[in-house]
Short mmCIF file of C-alpha atoms in Angstrom, two decimals:
data_model
loop_
_atom_site.label_atom_id
_atom_site.label_comp_id
_atom_site.label_asym_id
_atom_site.label_seq_id
_atom_site.Cartn_x
_atom_site.Cartn_y
_atom_site.Cartn_z
CA MET F 14 22.26 -32.19 -10.04
CA SER F 15 20.47 -35.42 -9.29
CA ASN F 16 16.72 -35.74 -9.34
CA SER F 17 16.50 -36.63 -5.69
CA ASN F 18 18.30 -33.40 -4.89
CA LEU F 19 15.86 -31.31 -6.90
CA LYS F 20 12.98 -33.08 -5.26
CA GLN F 21 14.52 -32.29 -1.91
CA ILE F 22 14.69 -28.60 -2.81
CA LEU F 23 11.07 -28.64 -3.92
CA THR F 24 9.68 -30.27 -0.79
CA ASP F 25 11.89 -28.14 1.43
CA GLY F 26 10.71 -24.89 -0.11
CA ALA F 27 7.08 -25.72 -0.52
CA TRP F 28 6.42 -27.80 2.58
CA ARG F 29 9.14 -28.49 5.13
CA GLN F 30 10.39 -24.91 5.22
CA ASN F 31 7.18 -23.24 4.06
CA THR F 32 7.76 -19.51 4.35
CA GLY F 33 4.30 -18.70 5.60
CA LEU F 34 3.62 -21.67 7.87
CA VAL F 35 7.01 -22.76 9.22
CA VAL F 36 9.61 -20.05 8.84
CA LEU F 37 7.01 -17.31 9.32
CA LEU F 38 8.72 -14.78 7.10
CA GLY F 39 6.92 -12.17 5.05
CA LEU F 40 3.95 -12.04 7.38
CA CYS F 41 3.11 -8.43 6.70
CA PRO F 42 1.82 -8.93 3.12
CA LEU F 43 0.59 -12.40 4.01
CA LEU F 44 -1.74 -11.07 6.67
CA ALA F 45 -2.69 -7.87 4.91
CA VAL F 46 -3.87 -8.94 1.47
CA THR F 47 -5.44 -12.32 2.13
CA ASN F 48 -9.04 -11.22 2.45
CA THR F 49 -9.91 -12.87 -0.84
CA VAL F 50 -8.54 -15.80 -2.84
CA VAL F 51 -7.76 -13.64 -5.85
CA ASN F 52 -5.78 -11.06 -3.88
CA GLY F 53 -3.79 -13.81 -2.21
CA LEU F 54 -3.15 -15.60 -5.48
CA VAL F 55 -1.90 -12.51 -7.26
CA LEU F 56 0.43 -11.42 -4.49
CA GLY F 57 1.61 -15.03 -4.21
CA LEU F 58 2.38 -15.23 -7.94
CA ALA F 59 4.16 -11.88 -7.91
CA THR F 60 6.25 -12.98 -4.94
CA MET F 61 7.03 -16.30 -6.60
CA LEU F 62 8.19 -14.56 -9.76
CA THR F 63 10.34 -12.19 -7.73
CA LEU F 64 11.91 -15.10 -5.85
CA MET F 65 12.74 -16.98 -9.04
CA VAL F 66 14.26 -14.04 -10.87
CA SER F 67 16.19 -12.72 -7.88
CA ASN F 68 17.49 -16.18 -6.99
CA LEU F 69 18.62 -16.71 -10.56
CA ALA F 70 20.33 -13.33 -10.77
CA VAL F 71 22.05 -13.72 -7.40
CA SER F 72 23.21 -17.20 -8.28
CA ILE F 73 24.70 -16.09 -11.59
CA MET F 74 26.60 -13.28 -9.88
CA ARG F 75 27.56 -15.27 -6.80
CA GLY F 76 31.21 -15.62 -7.86
CA LEU F 77 31.63 -11.86 -8.10
CA LEU F 78 29.87 -10.81 -4.93
CA LYS F 79 32.28 -10.28 -2.09
CA PRO F 80 30.74 -10.91 1.33
CA GLU F 81 30.88 -7.23 2.31
CA ILE F 82 28.80 -6.04 -0.62
CA ARG F 83 26.46 -8.95 -0.98
CA ILE F 84 23.58 -7.47 1.03
CA PRO F 85 23.41 -4.15 -0.88
CA ALA F 86 23.78 -6.11 -4.11
CA PHE F 87 20.87 -8.37 -3.15
CA VAL F 88 18.76 -5.34 -2.29
CA LEU F 89 19.53 -3.70 -5.64
CA ILE F 90 18.66 -6.85 -7.54
CA ILE F 91 15.45 -7.52 -5.64
CA ALA F 92 14.29 -3.90 -5.82
CA SER F 93 14.86 -3.81 -9.58
CA VAL F 94 12.94 -7.04 -10.11
CA VAL F 95 10.02 -5.91 -7.97
CA THR F 96 9.83 -2.55 -9.69
CA VAL F 97 9.71 -4.26 -13.08
CA ILE F 98 6.86 -6.46 -11.87
CA GLU F 99 5.10 -3.41 -10.45
CA LEU F 100 5.32 -1.55 -13.78
CA LEU F 101 4.12 -4.56 -15.74
CA MET F 102 1.17 -5.10 -13.41
CA ASN F 103 0.31 -1.44 -13.58
CA ALA F 104 0.24 -1.67 -17.36
CA TYR F 105 -1.51 -5.00 -17.84
CA PHE F 106 -3.49 -5.75 -14.68
CA TYR F 107 -4.46 -2.26 -13.75
CA ASP F 108 -7.48 -3.03 -11.58
CA LEU F 109 -5.65 -5.63 -9.57
CA PHE F 110 -2.71 -3.33 -9.20
CA ARG F 111 -5.02 -0.78 -7.66
CA VAL F 112 -6.48 -3.33 -5.26
CA LEU F 113 -3.13 -4.61 -4.06
CA GLY F 114 -1.69 -1.11 -4.06
CA ILE F 115 1.23 -0.67 -1.75
CA PHE F 116 1.76 -4.40 -1.24
CA ILE F 117 3.32 -4.94 -4.65
CA PRO F 118 6.22 -2.52 -4.06
CA LEU F 119 6.44 -3.87 -0.52
CA ILE F 120 7.46 -7.29 -1.88
CA VAL F 121 10.93 -5.76 -1.69
CA THR F 122 10.74 -5.89 2.07
CA ASN F 123 9.58 -9.50 2.19
CA CYS F 124 12.62 -10.92 3.95
CA ALA F 125 11.85 -14.38 2.64
CA ILE F 126 13.32 -13.15 -0.65
CA ILE F 127 16.57 -11.78 0.69
CA GLY F 128 16.64 -14.82 2.96
CA ARG F 129 16.64 -17.21 0.00
CA ALA F 130 19.21 -15.09 -1.83
CA GLU F 131 21.51 -15.27 1.16
CA ALA F 132 20.87 -18.80 2.33
CA PHE F 133 20.55 -20.56 -1.00
CA ALA F 134 21.16 -18.68 -4.22
CA SER F 135 24.51 -17.18 -3.19
CA ARG F 136 25.83 -20.71 -2.57
CA ASN F 137 24.29 -22.74 -5.37
CA ALA F 138 24.27 -23.04 -9.13
CA PRO F 139 21.62 -21.20 -11.19
CA LEU F 140 19.30 -24.14 -11.87
CA PRO F 141 18.86 -25.31 -8.27
CA SER F 142 18.53 -21.65 -7.23
CA LEU F 143 15.76 -21.12 -9.74
CA ILE F 144 14.00 -24.23 -8.47
CA ASP F 145 14.47 -23.13 -4.89
CA GLY F 146 12.88 -19.79 -5.76
CA PHE F 147 10.00 -21.58 -7.43
CA ALA F 148 9.47 -23.95 -4.51
CA THR F 149 9.65 -21.25 -1.84
CA GLY F 150 7.35 -19.03 -3.88
CA LEU F 151 4.95 -21.89 -4.44
CA GLY F 152 4.77 -22.62 -0.72
CA PHE F 153 4.16 -18.95 0.01
CA CYS F 154 1.57 -18.67 -2.75
CA ILE F 155 -0.34 -21.74 -1.56
CA THR F 156 -0.40 -20.36 1.96
CA LEU F 157 -1.76 -17.03 0.70
CA VAL F 158 -4.45 -18.76 -1.37
CA LEU F 159 -5.53 -21.05 1.49
CA LEU F 160 -5.73 -18.17 3.95
CA GLY F 161 -7.55 -16.07 1.36
CA ALA F 162 -10.06 -18.86 0.75
CA LEU F 163 -10.61 -19.36 4.46
CA ARG F 164 -11.22 -15.68 5.10
CA GLU F 165 -13.30 -15.02 2.00
CA LEU F 166 -15.53 -18.01 2.74
CA ALA F 167 -15.98 -17.12 6.40
CA GLY F 168 -16.22 -13.40 5.80
CA ARG F 169 -18.40 -13.17 2.73
CA GLY F 170 -19.50 -16.66 1.79
CA THR F 171 -17.89 -16.41 -1.66
CA LEU F 172 -14.81 -17.75 -3.40
CA PHE F 173 -12.85 -16.24 -6.31
CA SER F 174 -14.73 -12.96 -6.21
CA GLY F 175 -12.85 -10.38 -8.24
CA ALA F 176 -11.46 -13.02 -10.62
CA ASP F 177 -12.53 -10.76 -13.47
CA MET F 178 -9.78 -8.32 -12.47
CA LEU F 179 -7.25 -11.04 -13.21
CA LEU F 180 -8.82 -12.76 -16.20
CA GLY F 181 -11.03 -10.21 -17.87
CA ASP F 182 -14.80 -10.27 -18.04
CA TRP F 183 -15.24 -14.02 -18.24
CA GLY F 184 -13.62 -14.26 -14.81
CA GLN F 185 -16.90 -13.07 -13.36
CA HIS F 186 -18.34 -16.52 -13.96
CA LEU F 187 -15.65 -17.95 -11.73
CA ALA F 188 -16.90 -16.07 -8.71
CA LEU F 189 -18.73 -18.62 -6.60
CA THR F 190 -21.31 -17.85 -3.98
CA ILE F 191 -20.91 -20.76 -1.61
CA ILE F 192 -23.16 -19.48 1.13
CA PRO F 193 -26.03 -17.46 -0.35
CA GLU F 194 -27.35 -14.54 1.72
CA HIS F 195 -24.21 -14.59 3.85
CA PRO F 196 -24.63 -11.75 6.33
CA GLY F 197 -20.91 -11.02 6.33
CA PHE F 198 -18.59 -11.99 9.15
CA LEU F 199 -16.57 -8.89 9.85
CA LEU F 200 -13.92 -10.54 12.01
CA ALA F 201 -12.72 -12.71 9.16
CA MET F 202 -12.27 -9.75 6.84
CA LEU F 203 -10.40 -7.57 9.30
CA PRO F 204 -6.76 -8.08 10.38
CA PRO F 205 -7.59 -10.18 13.48
CA GLY F 206 -9.19 -12.71 11.14
CA ALA F 207 -5.89 -12.96 9.30
CA PHE F 208 -4.03 -13.85 12.50
CA LEU F 209 -6.64 -16.37 13.56
CA GLY F 210 -6.76 -17.91 10.10
CA LEU F 211 -2.99 -18.20 9.90
CA ALA F 212 -2.92 -19.79 13.35
CA LEU F 213 -5.49 -22.37 12.20
CA LEU F 214 -3.43 -23.17 9.11
CA ILE F 215 -0.23 -23.57 11.13
CA ALA F 216 -2.05 -25.78 13.62
CA ALA F 217 -3.47 -27.90 10.82
CA ARG F 218 -0.04 -28.29 9.24
CA ASN F 219 1.55 -29.26 12.54
CA ALA F 220 -1.19 -31.78 13.26
CA TRP F 221 -0.69 -33.32 9.83
CA GLU F 222 3.06 -33.53 10.37
CA ALA F 223 2.62 -35.11 13.77
CA ARG F 224 0.32 -37.79 12.42
CA ASN F 225 2.60 -38.65 9.52
CA SER F 226 5.83 -38.91 11.44
CA ASP F 227 5.45 -41.25 14.39
CA THR F 228 9.15 -41.55 15.06
CA GLN F 229 10.10 -37.99 14.24
CA THR F 230 9.41 -35.16 16.58
CA ILE F 231 7.16 -32.34 15.44
CA PRO F 232 9.26 -29.85 13.51
CA VAL F 233 10.13 -26.93 15.68
CA THR F 234 8.91 -23.67 14.29
CA HIS F 235 11.83 -21.33 13.96
CA LEU F 236 10.99 -17.98 15.33
CA VAL F 237 12.98 -15.76 13.04
CA ALA F 238 12.75 -12.12 13.91
CA ASP F 239 11.65 -10.03 10.96
CA HIS F 240 14.61 -7.69 11.02
CA HIS F 241 14.27 -6.51 7.50
CA GLU F 242 10.60 -6.01 7.47
CA THR F 243 9.22 -2.54 7.72
CA MET S 28 48.18 -1.58 -3.68
CA SER S 29 50.64 -3.06 -6.08
CA GLY S 30 49.17 -3.38 -9.52
CA LYS S 31 45.87 -4.84 -8.48
CA SER S 32 43.20 -2.33 -7.51
CA HIS S 33 42.13 -2.08 -3.92
CA PRO S 34 39.31 -4.51 -3.00
CA VAL S 35 37.14 -1.64 -1.79
CA ILE S 36 37.38 0.04 -5.18
CA ARG S 37 36.67 -3.23 -6.92
CA SER S 38 33.60 -3.83 -4.78
CA SER S 39 32.32 -0.31 -5.28
CA LEU S 40 32.70 -0.61 -9.00
CA LEU S 41 30.84 -3.89 -8.95
CA LEU S 42 28.01 -2.41 -6.92
CA GLY S 43 27.90 0.56 -9.27
CA LEU S 44 27.69 -1.82 -12.20
CA ILE S 45 24.77 -3.69 -10.65
CA ALA S 46 23.00 -0.40 -9.96
CA LEU S 47 23.63 0.65 -13.54
CA LEU S 48 22.23 -2.60 -14.90
CA GLY S 49 19.18 -2.31 -12.67
CA THR S 50 18.61 1.28 -13.75
CA ALA S 51 18.94 0.37 -17.42
CA LEU S 52 16.45 -2.46 -16.96
CA LEU S 53 13.97 -0.19 -15.20
CA ALA S 54 14.36 2.57 -17.78
CA GLY S 55 13.65 0.05 -20.52
CA VAL S 56 10.58 -1.41 -18.88
CA ASN S 57 9.34 2.07 -18.00
CA GLU S 58 9.70 3.09 -21.62
CA LEU S 59 7.73 0.02 -22.69
CA THR S 60 4.89 0.40 -20.20
CA HIS S 61 4.62 4.13 -19.72
CA GLU S 62 2.19 4.82 -22.51
CA ARG S 63 -0.07 1.96 -21.55
CA ILE S 64 -0.14 2.99 -17.91
CA VAL S 65 -1.19 6.54 -18.81
CA GLU S 66 -3.80 5.09 -21.13
CA GLN S 67 -5.15 2.78 -18.40
CA GLU S 68 -5.35 5.64 -15.94
CA LYS S 69 -7.35 7.72 -18.43
CA LEU S 70 -9.65 4.81 -19.19
CA ARG S 71 -10.31 4.29 -15.52
CA ILE S 72 -11.26 7.93 -14.98
CA LEU S 73 -13.41 7.91 -18.10
CA ARG S 74 -15.17 4.76 -16.94
CA GLN S 75 -15.98 6.43 -13.64
CA LEU S 76 -17.23 9.56 -15.36
CA ASN S 77 -19.32 7.60 -17.85
CA GLU S 78 -21.04 5.72 -15.07
CA ILE S 79 -22.62 8.98 -14.01
CA LEU S 80 -22.82 10.68 -17.38
CA PRO S 81 -23.66 8.60 -20.47
CA THR S 82 -21.28 9.11 -23.39
CA ALA S 83 -24.13 10.17 -25.67
CA SER S 84 -25.04 13.20 -23.58
CA PHE S 85 -21.89 15.21 -24.36
CA ASN S 86 -19.44 15.56 -27.21
CA ASN S 87 -16.42 17.39 -25.80
CA ASP S 88 -13.21 15.81 -24.55
CA LEU S 89 -14.14 15.41 -20.90
CA LEU S 90 -10.63 14.59 -19.74
CA GLU S 91 -9.20 17.76 -21.26
CA ASP S 92 -11.97 20.14 -20.19
CA VAL S 93 -10.92 20.27 -16.56
CA ILE S 94 -10.42 22.98 -13.97
CA GLU S 95 -9.28 22.75 -10.37
CA ILE S 96 -10.83 24.72 -7.57
CA ASN S 97 -8.94 25.57 -4.43
CA ASP S 98 -11.44 26.47 -1.77
CA GLU S 99 -10.14 24.90 1.37
CA VAL S 100 -12.65 26.63 3.63
CA PHE S 101 -15.75 25.68 1.68
CA PHE S 102 -14.79 22.10 0.84
CA ARG S 103 -13.13 21.54 4.23
CA HIS S 104 -10.17 19.86 2.55
CA SER S 105 -6.83 21.03 1.27
CA ALA S 106 -6.94 18.92 -1.88
CA PRO S 107 -8.11 20.91 -4.92
CA VAL S 108 -11.47 19.85 -6.33
CA LYS S 109 -11.21 18.64 -9.91
CA VAL S 110 -14.12 19.68 -12.11
CA TYR S 111 -14.77 17.98 -15.45
CA ARG S 112 -17.12 19.96 -17.69
CA ALA S 113 -19.40 18.15 -20.12
CA ARG S 114 -20.73 20.09 -23.08
CA MET S 115 -22.89 19.29 -26.09
CA ASN S 116 -21.95 21.52 -29.04
CA ASP S 117 -20.50 24.02 -26.54
CA GLN S 118 -23.73 24.09 -24.52
CA ALA S 119 -23.15 23.38 -20.84
CA VAL S 120 -24.48 19.92 -19.96
CA ALA S 121 -23.06 19.01 -16.57
CA VAL S 122 -20.07 19.13 -14.28
CA LEU S 123 -18.46 16.14 -12.63
CA MET S 124 -16.65 17.02 -9.45
CA ASN S 125 -13.99 14.99 -7.70
CA LEU S 126 -14.37 15.95 -4.09
CA VAL S 127 -13.55 14.72 -0.64
CA ALA S 128 -15.81 14.22 2.34
CA PRO S 129 -13.31 14.82 5.14
CA ASP S 130 -15.45 13.55 8.01
CA GLY S 131 -15.83 9.83 7.34
CA TYR S 132 -15.48 7.41 10.23
CA ASN S 133 -11.97 6.61 9.08
CA GLY S 134 -10.93 9.82 7.40
CA ASP S 135 -11.41 10.96 3.84
CA ILE S 136 -14.11 9.57 1.57
CA ARG S 137 -13.32 10.47 -2.03
CA LEU S 138 -16.38 11.04 -4.16
CA LEU S 139 -17.31 11.82 -7.72
CA ALA S 140 -20.52 13.80 -8.06
CA GLY S 141 -22.24 14.77 -11.28
CA VAL S 142 -24.44 17.88 -11.35
CA SER S 143 -26.44 18.78 -14.43
CA ALA S 144 -26.51 22.35 -15.72
CA ASN S 145 -29.91 22.90 -14.08
CA GLY S 146 -28.60 21.95 -10.66
CA GLU S 147 -29.83 18.38 -10.39
CA ILE S 148 -27.66 15.51 -9.17
CA LEU S 149 -26.94 13.11 -12.01
CA GLY S 150 -25.26 10.62 -9.78
CA VAL S 151 -22.69 10.16 -7.05
CA ARG S 152 -20.05 7.47 -6.69
CA VAL S 153 -17.56 6.67 -3.97
CA ILE S 154 -14.06 6.53 -5.45
CA SER S 155 -12.22 5.44 -2.36
CA HIS S 156 -12.80 5.24 1.37
CA ARG S 157 -11.54 3.53 4.50
CA GLU S 158 -14.87 2.99 6.25
CA THR S 159 -15.39 -0.19 8.24
CA PRO S 160 -16.12 -3.18 6.01
CA GLY S 161 -19.63 -4.44 6.63
CA LEU S 162 -20.77 -1.31 8.47
CA GLY S 163 -19.87 1.84 6.57
CA ASP S 164 -19.17 0.37 3.17
CA PRO S 165 -22.73 0.26 1.82
CA ILE S 166 -21.89 3.75 0.55
CA GLU S 167 -20.20 1.85 -2.32
CA LYS S 168 -22.47 1.08 -5.23
CA GLN S 169 -21.08 -2.48 -5.31
CA ARG S 170 -22.47 -3.08 -1.83
CA SER S 171 -25.84 -1.37 -1.90
CA ASP S 172 -28.09 0.95 -3.84
CA TRP S 173 -27.90 3.65 -1.21
CA ILE S 174 -25.73 5.99 -3.27
CA LEU S 175 -28.30 5.92 -6.10
CA GLY S 176 -30.69 7.70 -3.73
CA PHE S 177 -28.99 10.96 -4.66
CA ASN S 178 -30.06 10.74 -8.29
CA HIS S 179 -32.30 13.63 -9.36
CA LYS S 180 -31.97 15.38 -6.01
CA SER S 181 -31.40 19.12 -5.98
CA LEU S 182 -31.36 22.04 -3.57
CA GLN S 183 -35.14 22.27 -3.85
CA ASN S 184 -35.67 18.52 -3.60
CA PRO S 185 -35.45 18.11 -0.70
CA GLU S 186 -35.27 21.50 1.00
CA SER S 187 -32.24 22.31 3.08
CA ASP S 188 -33.47 20.52 6.24
CA GLY S 189 -33.96 17.31 4.31
CA TRP S 190 -30.29 17.16 3.35
CA ALA S 191 -29.30 14.97 6.29
CA VAL S 192 -29.59 11.36 7.36
CA LYS S 193 -32.85 10.30 8.98
CA ARG S 194 -31.36 10.24 12.45
CA ASP S 195 -30.58 13.94 12.03
CA GLY S 196 -34.10 14.63 10.79
CA GLY S 197 -33.28 14.44 7.11
CA GLU S 198 -34.53 12.14 4.43
CA PHE S 199 -31.50 9.97 3.62
CA ASP S 200 -31.15 6.53 5.18
CA GLN S 201 -28.32 5.67 7.51
CA PHE S 202 -27.06 2.10 7.87
CA THR S 203 -27.45 -0.27 10.77
CA GLY S 204 -24.54 0.51 13.01
CA ALA S 205 -23.17 3.27 10.81
CA THR S 206 -24.40 6.84 10.70
CA ILE S 207 -21.13 8.68 10.29
CA SER S 208 -20.23 7.44 6.80
CA PRO S 209 -23.59 8.27 5.16
CA ARG S 210 -23.75 11.54 7.08
CA ALA S 211 -20.36 12.56 5.67
CA VAL S 212 -21.43 11.71 2.13
CA VAL S 213 -24.77 13.52 2.39
CA ARG S 214 -23.04 16.62 3.71
CA ALA S 215 -20.44 16.60 0.94
CA VAL S 216 -23.05 16.16 -1.78
CA HIS S 217 -25.20 18.92 -0.34
CA ASN S 218 -22.16 21.21 -0.22
CA THR S 219 -21.44 20.44 -3.84
CA LEU S 220 -24.91 21.55 -4.85
CA ILE S 221 -24.63 24.75 -2.82
CA TYR S 222 -21.30 25.49 -4.45
CA PHE S 223 -22.66 24.73 -7.89
CA GLU S 224 -25.65 27.02 -7.50
CA ALA S 225 -23.47 29.93 -6.45
CA ASN S 226 -20.74 29.35 -9.02
CA ALA S 227 -22.30 27.62 -12.03
CA GLN S 228 -21.31 30.39 -14.40
CA MET S 229 -17.72 30.36 -13.23
CA LEU S 230 -17.54 26.56 -13.32
CA PHE S 231 -18.49 26.39 -16.96
CA ASP S 232 -16.78 29.54 -18.21
CA THR S 233 -13.32 29.27 -16.66
CA PRO S 234 -10.95 28.19 -19.43
CA ALA S 235 -9.69 24.63 -19.10
CA GLN S 236 -6.40 24.28 -17.30
CA SER S 237 -3.93 22.17 -19.17
CA GLU S 238 -2.11 19.77 -16.91
#
């Protein structure tokens, strides 16, 4: 595996094929939990971990998996990994687990994960698969954090509120009040704010791409139907 | 089918194996985390209870001294009301009741209300709700001090008519743009006091129900 290849995988996963901004997979958790930075970060990290472990497991077993059983096998692997993460969070990050609630088990239905298992891990060696999982997860996580920051700032005028749930008591000092006496902007906190915020992020990304690739055309956003998503 | 097993059988076995591995993994992790999860759950409940009732004011095991009341008509909800009894050297100190206000703007508002043995509110907290952020959510202590307004209230203070939000002629504030959420909470707390006055003896004397 050459370095340029690994770099390719990294940029593909995190930027060129960013799950949240380009491929638009896994929108249900993306839109639902991003009302604060901390919520977004935690779900992003949990998703990233799931992607890495499931990619690795699928890649190791790829020689054994016949095409007709690969989908149920993927589902079994992903569901096991997510349940392990759920139990661990419940035990060690109890408050956060309660905030994110149903969205941790719902990582199972994030079709970005089964998508990477199918499109990448089942065809590549363990190391590149692991890196692909990391890169895709990183891209997703960054999107969640950006959207969370956007909405928290607009909606409440704070950043990193609730960091104590992740880091213990000293996390309270991390909570920043950027706009004191913010009256609260309801739209940003409610679901419509998530759609608008995501649209702004996608627009910003496309504008950036357009400016940095004079000869290339703007990458076409693939509209992939979320078949697997509940 | 000569010698080698049928591909379907092979695939099924493989799937079964993966399921088995997954189950083993989950069983292991469950074994490792189970105790801690139960512990965390207890701690969380205790933290909620202690916010209303200081640890120094009782010396029984609050989490074990629990009964459940099923009075769907009175509490207007099918969920049983959990009652934690606090005692100091077997003297009744207070009850903490986990109840539901069914008429929030967006459905159930789950509350924890503490009532001292002499019928005074020790404190009320919102455990969970789905009220509109920014409008109905000042019922949370994190958002405003409104919920502290119940402290030291009783059936005599104020009299029955006063147990309503100001818009309804009572003495509790509503919020700008939200009357339904505070109204639901006031009604549920008032109901709790009425129930307590009529049933105080029973609430303290019923033997604890082991879970």
